[in-house]
GROMACS .gro file of C-alpha atoms in nm:
model
  315
    1MET     CA    1   4.033   9.818  13.414
    2ILE     CA    2   4.347   9.619  13.333
    3GLU     CA    3   4.513   9.631  12.991
    4ILE     CA    4   4.826   9.429  12.922
    5SER     CA    5   4.994   9.461  12.583
    6ALA     CA    6   5.289   9.255  12.454
    7LEU     CA    7   5.421   9.233  12.811
    8THR     CA    8   5.756   9.058  12.839
    9LYS     CA    9   5.996   9.005  13.129
   10ARG     CA   10   6.337   8.846  13.087
   11TYR     CA   11   6.602   8.767  13.346
   12GLY     CA   12   6.915   8.712  13.141
   13ASN     CA   13   6.838   8.427  12.903
   14TYR     CA   14   6.528   8.323  13.099
   15THR     CA   15   6.190   8.455  12.985
   16ALA     CA   16   5.948   8.468  13.278
   17VAL     CA   17   5.663   8.636  13.087
   18ASP     CA   18   5.645   8.610  12.710
   19ASN     CA   19   5.447   8.863  12.500
   20LEU     CA   20   5.140   8.863  12.725
   21ASN     CA   21   4.820   9.032  12.601
   22LEU     CA   22   4.519   9.051  12.829
   23SER     CA   23   4.221   9.275  12.901
   24ILE     CA   24   4.012   9.256  13.221
   25ALA     CA   25   3.682   9.445  13.247
   26ARG     CA   26   3.543   9.646  13.536
   27GLY     CA   27   3.364   9.428  13.794
   28GLU     CA   28   3.503   9.105  13.650
   29ILE     CA   29   3.655   8.823  13.855
   30PHE     CA   30   3.936   8.690  13.639
   31GLY     CA   31   4.128   8.374  13.725
   32LEU     CA   32   4.491   8.341  13.620
   33LEU     CA   33   4.556   7.969  13.631
   34GLY     CA   34   4.887   7.789  13.598
   35PRO     CA   35   5.144   7.578  13.781
   36ASN     CA   36   5.399   7.727  14.017
   37GLY     CA   37   5.674   7.897  13.817
   38ALA     CA   38   5.445   7.979  13.523
   39GLY     CA   39   5.507   8.353  13.557
   40LYS     CA   40   5.186   8.454  13.736
   41SER     CA   41   5.355   8.636  14.025
   42THR     CA   42   5.599   8.813  13.792
   43THR     CA   43   5.304   8.940  13.590
   44ILE     CA   44   5.139   9.069  13.907
   45LEU     CA   45   5.457   9.249  14.014
   46MET     CA   46   5.468   9.429  13.679
   47MET     CA   47   5.102   9.522  13.712
   48LEU     CA   48   5.177   9.680  14.049
   49GLY     CA   49   5.485   9.863  13.922
   50LEU     CA   50   5.708   9.663  14.155
   51THR     CA   51   5.926   9.537  13.872
   52GLU     CA   52   5.983   9.684  13.526
   53PRO     CA   53   5.895   9.491  13.213
   54THR     CA   54   6.162   9.420  12.954
   55SER     CA   55   5.912   9.535  12.692
   56GLY     CA   56   5.541   9.590  12.652
   57SER     CA   57   5.304   9.783  12.875
   58VAL     CA   58   5.053   9.751  13.159
   59THR     CA   59   4.780   9.999  13.245
   60VAL     CA   60   4.559   9.966  13.551
   61CYS     CA   61   4.257  10.197  13.583
   62GLY     CA   62   4.402  10.381  13.284
   63ILE     CA   63   4.735  10.443  13.460
   64ASP     CA   64   5.070  10.321  13.324
   65ALA     CA   65   5.202  10.091  13.596
   66THR     CA   66   5.567  10.138  13.494
   67ARG     CA   67   5.566  10.518  13.471
   68ASN     CA   68   5.323  10.591  13.756
   69PRO     CA   69   5.349  10.301  14.004
   70ILE     CA   70   5.246  10.512  14.305
   71GLU     CA   71   4.922  10.614  14.135
   72VAL     CA   72   4.848  10.251  14.054
   73LYS     CA   73   4.906  10.151  14.416
   74ARG     CA   74   4.645  10.404  14.524
   75LYS     CA   75   4.388  10.227  14.306
   76VAL     CA   76   4.486   9.867  14.368
   77GLY     CA   77   4.472   9.641  14.673
   78TYR     CA   78   4.718   9.348  14.675
   79LEU     CA   79   4.703   9.034  14.887
   80PRO     CA   80   5.027   8.833  14.846
   81GLU     CA   81   5.059   8.461  14.900
   82ASP     CA   82   5.191   8.511  15.254
   83VAL     CA   83   5.051   8.828  15.408
   84GLY     CA   84   5.237   8.982  15.702
   85PHE     CA   85   5.100   9.171  16.002
   86TYR     CA   86   5.240   9.320  16.318
   87GLU     CA   87   5.191   9.021  16.545
   88ASP     CA   88   5.176   9.222  16.868
   89LEU     CA   89   4.898   9.447  16.735
   90THR     CA   90   4.534   9.344  16.725
   91GLY     CA   91   4.350   9.288  16.401
   92LEU     CA   92   4.182   9.626  16.440
   93GLU     CA   93   4.509   9.803  16.517
   94ASN     CA   94   4.672   9.654  16.206
   95LEU     CA   95   4.389   9.786  15.991
   96LEU     CA   96   4.404  10.129  16.153
   97TYR     CA   97   4.778  10.144  16.083
   98THR     CA   98   4.724  10.066  15.714
   99ALA     CA   99   4.439  10.315  15.693
  100GLN     CA  100   4.655  10.593  15.837
  101LEU     CA  101   4.935  10.509  15.593
  102ASN     CA  102   4.676  10.573  15.322
  103GLY     CA  103   4.594  10.916  15.461
  104MET     CA  104   4.266  10.839  15.636
  105THR     CA  105   4.161  11.025  15.950
  106MET     CA  106   4.141  10.818  16.267
  107LYS     CA  107   3.761  10.847  16.282
  108ALA     CA  108   3.716  10.742  15.919
  109ALA     CA  109   3.976  10.466  15.962
  110GLU     CA  110   3.804  10.314  16.265
  111ASP     CA  111   3.460  10.324  16.103
  112ARG     CA  112   3.595  10.162  15.787
  113ALA     CA  113   3.802   9.904  15.977
  114ARG     CA  114   3.514   9.789  16.196
  115HIS     CA  115   3.284   9.771  15.895
  116LEU     CA  116   3.534   9.555  15.706
  117LEU     CA  117   3.603   9.329  16.004
  118ALA     CA  118   3.232   9.259  16.016
  119ARG     CA  119   3.221   9.195  15.639
  120VAL     CA  120   3.500   8.937  15.655
  121GLY     CA  121   3.361   8.767  15.966
  122LEU     CA  122   3.615   8.895  16.218
  123ALA     CA  123   3.405   9.141  16.419
  124GLY     CA  124   3.440   8.920  16.726
  125GLU     CA  125   3.818   8.891  16.680
  126ALA     CA  126   3.895   9.261  16.633
  127ASP     CA  127   4.077   9.292  16.966
  128LYS     CA  128   4.275   8.968  16.938
  129LYS     CA  129   4.648   8.993  16.863
  130ALA     CA  130   4.721   8.913  16.498
  131GLY     CA  131   4.987   8.668  16.616
  132LYS     CA  132   4.706   8.454  16.759
  133TYR     CA  133   4.510   8.441  16.434
  134SER     CA  134   4.479   8.114  16.241
  135ARG     CA  135   4.587   8.099  15.876
  136GLY     CA  136   4.227   8.141  15.762
  137MET     CA  137   4.173   8.436  15.995
  138ARG     CA  138   4.493   8.600  15.870
  139GLN     CA  139   4.370   8.573  15.511
  140ARG     CA  140   4.038   8.728  15.609
  141LEU     CA  141   4.225   9.006  15.787
  142GLY     CA  142   4.442   9.040  15.477
  143LEU     CA  143   4.132   9.087  15.263
  144ALA     CA  144   4.008   9.357  15.500
  145ASP     CA  145   4.353   9.517  15.486
  146VAL     CA  146   4.340   9.517  15.106
  147LEU     CA  147   3.997   9.682  15.108
  148ILE     CA  148   4.067   9.946  15.374
  149LYS     CA  149   4.158  10.212  15.115
  150SER     CA  150   3.852  10.136  14.897
  151PRO     CA  151   4.046  10.014  14.591
  152GLU     CA  152   3.895   9.974  14.245
  153VAL     CA  153   4.097   9.660  14.172
  154ILE     CA  154   4.213   9.383  14.405
  155ILE     CA  155   4.481   9.129  14.316
  156LEU     CA  156   4.495   8.805  14.513
  157ASP     CA  157   4.802   8.583  14.466
  158GLU     CA  158   4.736   8.223  14.581
  159PRO     CA  159   4.508   8.350  14.861
  160THR     CA  160   4.380   8.011  14.978
  161LEU     CA  161   4.709   7.829  15.042
  162GLY     CA  162   4.712   7.660  15.381
  163ILE     CA  163   4.341   7.714  15.450
  164ASP     CA  164   4.116   7.417  15.531
  165PRO     CA  165   3.844   7.325  15.275
  166GLN     CA  166   3.561   7.491  15.469
  167GLY     CA  167   3.770   7.806  15.507
  168VAL     CA  168   3.846   7.806  15.135
  169ARG     CA  169   3.475   7.788  15.046
  170GLU     CA  170   3.392   8.071  15.284
  171PHE     CA  171   3.680   8.286  15.157
  172LEU     CA  172   3.588   8.241  14.790
  173THR     CA  173   3.221   8.312  14.862
  174LEU     CA  174   3.328   8.629  15.040
  175ILE     CA  175   3.537   8.743  14.742
  176ALA     CA  176   3.248   8.685  14.501
  177LYS     CA  177   3.006   8.875  14.726
  178LEU     CA  178   3.242   9.168  14.772
  179SER     CA  179   3.301   9.192  14.398
  180HIS     CA  180   2.929   9.187  14.330
  181ASP     CA  181   2.831   9.428  14.607
  182GLU     CA  182   3.108   9.683  14.557
  183GLY     CA  183   3.176   9.649  14.183
  184LEU     CA  184   3.534   9.542  14.245
  185THR     CA  185   3.753   9.409  13.967
  186VAL     CA  186   3.934   9.099  14.096
  187LEU     CA  187   4.238   8.918  13.960
  188LEU     CA  188   4.276   8.583  14.132
  189SER     CA  189   4.599   8.393  14.071
  190SER     CA  190   4.601   8.024  14.163
  191HIS     CA  191   4.696   7.673  14.061
  192HIS     CA  192   4.383   7.519  14.219
  193LEU     CA  193   4.142   7.441  13.936
  194HIS     CA  194   3.820   7.391  14.132
  195GLN     CA  195   3.866   7.717  14.322
  196ILE     CA  196   3.914   7.917  14.003
  197GLN     CA  197   3.614   7.754  13.840
  198GLU     CA  198   3.396   7.823  14.145
  199VAL     CA  199   3.416   8.203  14.146
  200CYS     CA  200   3.571   8.337  13.824
  201ASP     CA  201   3.382   8.491  13.533
  202ARG     CA  202   3.669   8.415  13.294
  203VAL     CA  203   3.997   8.230  13.318
  204GLY     CA  204   4.337   8.249  13.154
  205LEU     CA  205   4.558   7.942  13.127
  206PHE     CA  206   4.918   8.044  13.188
  207VAL     CA  207   5.223   7.824  13.139
  208LYS     CA  208   5.593   7.896  13.086
  209GLY     CA  209   5.525   8.268  13.065
  210LYS     CA  210   5.263   8.235  12.792
  211LEU     CA  211   4.888   8.275  12.799
  212LEU     CA  212   4.756   7.970  12.617
  213ALA     CA  213   4.384   8.048  12.627
  214VAL     CA  214   4.136   8.301  12.768
  215GLY     CA  215   3.759   8.277  12.805
  216THR     CA  216   3.469   8.152  13.009
  217ILE     CA  217   3.455   7.782  13.097
  218GLY     CA  218   3.176   7.743  12.842
  219GLN     CA  219   3.368   7.919  12.565
  220LEU     CA  220   3.685   7.719  12.619
  221SER     CA  221   3.490   7.395  12.648
  222GLN     CA  222   3.303   7.463  12.325
  223GLU     CA  223   3.625   7.551  12.147
  224LEU     CA  224   3.812   7.243  12.264
  225PHE     CA  225   3.541   6.980  12.265
  226SER     CA  226   3.320   7.081  11.972
  227ASN     CA  227   3.357   6.729  11.832
  228GLU     CA  228   3.255   6.573  12.166
  229PRO     CA  229   2.981   6.801  12.302
  230PHE     CA  230   2.837   6.530  12.531
  231LEU     CA  231   3.030   6.392  12.826
  232ILE     CA  232   2.880   6.086  12.997
  233GLU     CA  233   3.019   5.965  13.330
  234ALA     CA  234   2.945   5.605  13.425
  235GLY     CA  235   3.015   5.448  13.762
  236ILE     CA  236   3.143   5.104  13.666
  237ASP     CA  237   3.310   4.876  13.920
  238ASN     CA  238   3.509   4.652  13.691
  239SER     CA  239   3.743   4.755  13.415
  240SER     CA  240   3.780   4.543  13.103
  241GLU     CA  241   3.910   4.596  12.753
  242VAL     CA  242   3.611   4.403  12.617
  243LEU     CA  243   3.364   4.647  12.771
  244LYS     CA  244   3.574   4.941  12.656
  245GLU     CA  245   3.562   4.809  12.299
  246LYS     CA  246   3.184   4.758  12.318
  247LEU     CA  247   3.127   5.110  12.443
  248ALA     CA  248   3.358   5.252  12.177
  249GLY     CA  249   3.148   5.071  11.914
  250ILE     CA  250   2.827   5.252  12.006
  251PRO     CA  251   2.727   5.501  11.733
  252GLY     CA  252   2.816   5.851  11.846
  253VAL     CA  253   3.073   5.743  12.108
  254LEU     CA  254   3.406   5.907  12.029
  255SER     CA  255   3.623   5.832  12.333
  256VAL     CA  256   3.617   5.600  12.634
  257VAL     CA  257   3.845   5.667  12.931
  258PRO     CA  258   3.819   5.439  13.239
  259GLU     CA  259   3.926   5.624  13.558
  260LEU     CA  260   3.912   5.454  13.900
  261GLY     CA  261   3.554   5.333  13.882
  262VAL     CA  262   3.429   5.635  13.685
  263TRP     CA  263   3.438   5.595  13.310
  264ARG     CA  264   3.434   5.918  13.107
  265ILE     CA  265   3.274   5.874  12.767
  266GLY     CA  266   3.284   6.153  12.508
  267CYS     CA  267   3.002   6.151  12.253
  268SER     CA  268   2.872   6.344  11.953
  269ARG     CA  269   2.514   6.282  12.075
  270ASN     CA  270   2.343   6.186  12.401
  271ALA     CA  271   2.424   5.815  12.396
  272ALA     CA  272   2.344   5.760  12.766
  273PRO     CA  273   2.063   5.502  12.708
  274ASP     CA  274   2.283   5.294  12.477
  275ILE     CA  275   2.576   5.318  12.718
  276ALA     CA  276   2.362   5.200  13.011
  277ARG     CA  277   2.222   4.908  12.816
  278THR     CA  278   2.568   4.800  12.695
  279VAL     CA  279   2.718   4.809  13.045
  280VAL     CA  280   2.433   4.607  13.199
  281GLU     CA  281   2.430   4.351  12.915
  282SER     CA  282   2.805   4.301  12.959
  283GLY     CA  283   2.747   4.185  13.317
  284ALA     CA  284   2.927   4.483  13.474
  285THR     CA  285   2.779   4.670  13.770
  286LEU     CA  286   2.650   5.016  13.679
  287ASN     CA  287   2.642   5.231  13.993
  288PHE     CA  288   2.539   5.555  13.823
  289LEU     CA  289   2.519   5.726  13.487
  290LYS     CA  290   2.506   6.100  13.434
  291GLN     CA  291   2.560   6.355  13.164
  292ASN     CA  292   2.818   6.606  13.273
  293GLN     CA  293   2.971   6.924  13.138
  294TYR     CA  294   3.335   6.961  13.053
  295GLY     CA  295   3.499   7.150  13.338
  296LEU     CA  296   3.813   7.347  13.392
  297ASP     CA  297   4.011   7.033  13.475
  298ASP     CA  298   3.927   6.888  13.130
  299ILE     CA  299   4.021   7.215  12.960
  300TYR     CA  300   4.340   7.253  13.162
  301TYR     CA  301   4.461   6.900  13.096
  302HIS     CA  302   4.378   6.927  12.728
  303TYR     CA  303   4.585   7.242  12.681
  304PHE     CA  304   4.875   7.118  12.889
  305GLU     CA  305   4.872   6.781  12.716
  306LYS     CA  306   4.870   6.952  12.376
  307ASN     CA  307   5.163   7.171  12.478
  308GLY     CA  308   5.363   6.886  12.630
  309THR     CA  309   5.373   7.042  12.974
  310ALA     CA  310   5.393   6.848  13.302
  311LEU     CA  311   5.077   6.862  13.510
  312SER     CA  312   5.222   6.772  13.849
  313ALA     CA  313   5.210   7.129  13.978
  314ALA     CA  314   4.835   7.160  13.928
  315SER     CA  315   4.582   7.032  14.180
   0.00000   0.00000   0.00000
């Protein structure tokens, strides 16, 4: 559904996107992950035909986004970071306006708008002025607005900024359900690791205009941590170099990282029993011990650490 080949965008001497190659399949939820300023939004603008690439190409639904941007816009729904509505119109009226701009009859527009308001949980707020909507409600309305023309692809740029944690969970669940039910291809751009990991089929790690890695969490984890396939987390109250040395001396233990009461221990085998025994025999308090999987945060930090990039923008 989305094919990006050698895509590059330069502004003078500054390269915002550098030789990007990416393919996203039909029905896939793809997460583009990177800190602010990585080039994610610039990439999206080129995909939508809103800015021309310096070189390379983008096709969406088989359409060249640079040569035929209007055709691409007919196929794609876009939710920007800060979506705008006519504040003095109701949620329903805003959707009807968008529907008519897309050539829908009033009857078809109203049926579609009311259906979507129900899907995004705003059926009871349809007649409320958009200016009275909360941030979370505006994002839900934005999602309905994106879907009003029945797009094949939806692009969401930092869609959860400013939403409370419960609202974020509900919004992401809604995106996953819509993608599954309607076969939508979704590109989700964010710098929030846990949100990307929660809903995306694959992720791409993007930094300084370059795509560092692409794959599922499992694929990237296996690639990066093949020498440490087991990750043991131990809840240990006290931190001591002596205990760290003892744990590091256990056969199969490859790394020991104490972190605020939770020690992360990378192993070549399941050394959990030996780790538990060593902690208890040392006199330390063991609150819990569990085998965990490497997650997106581990992958993200590994790549950024390897590339010497600051992590402060990620959360």
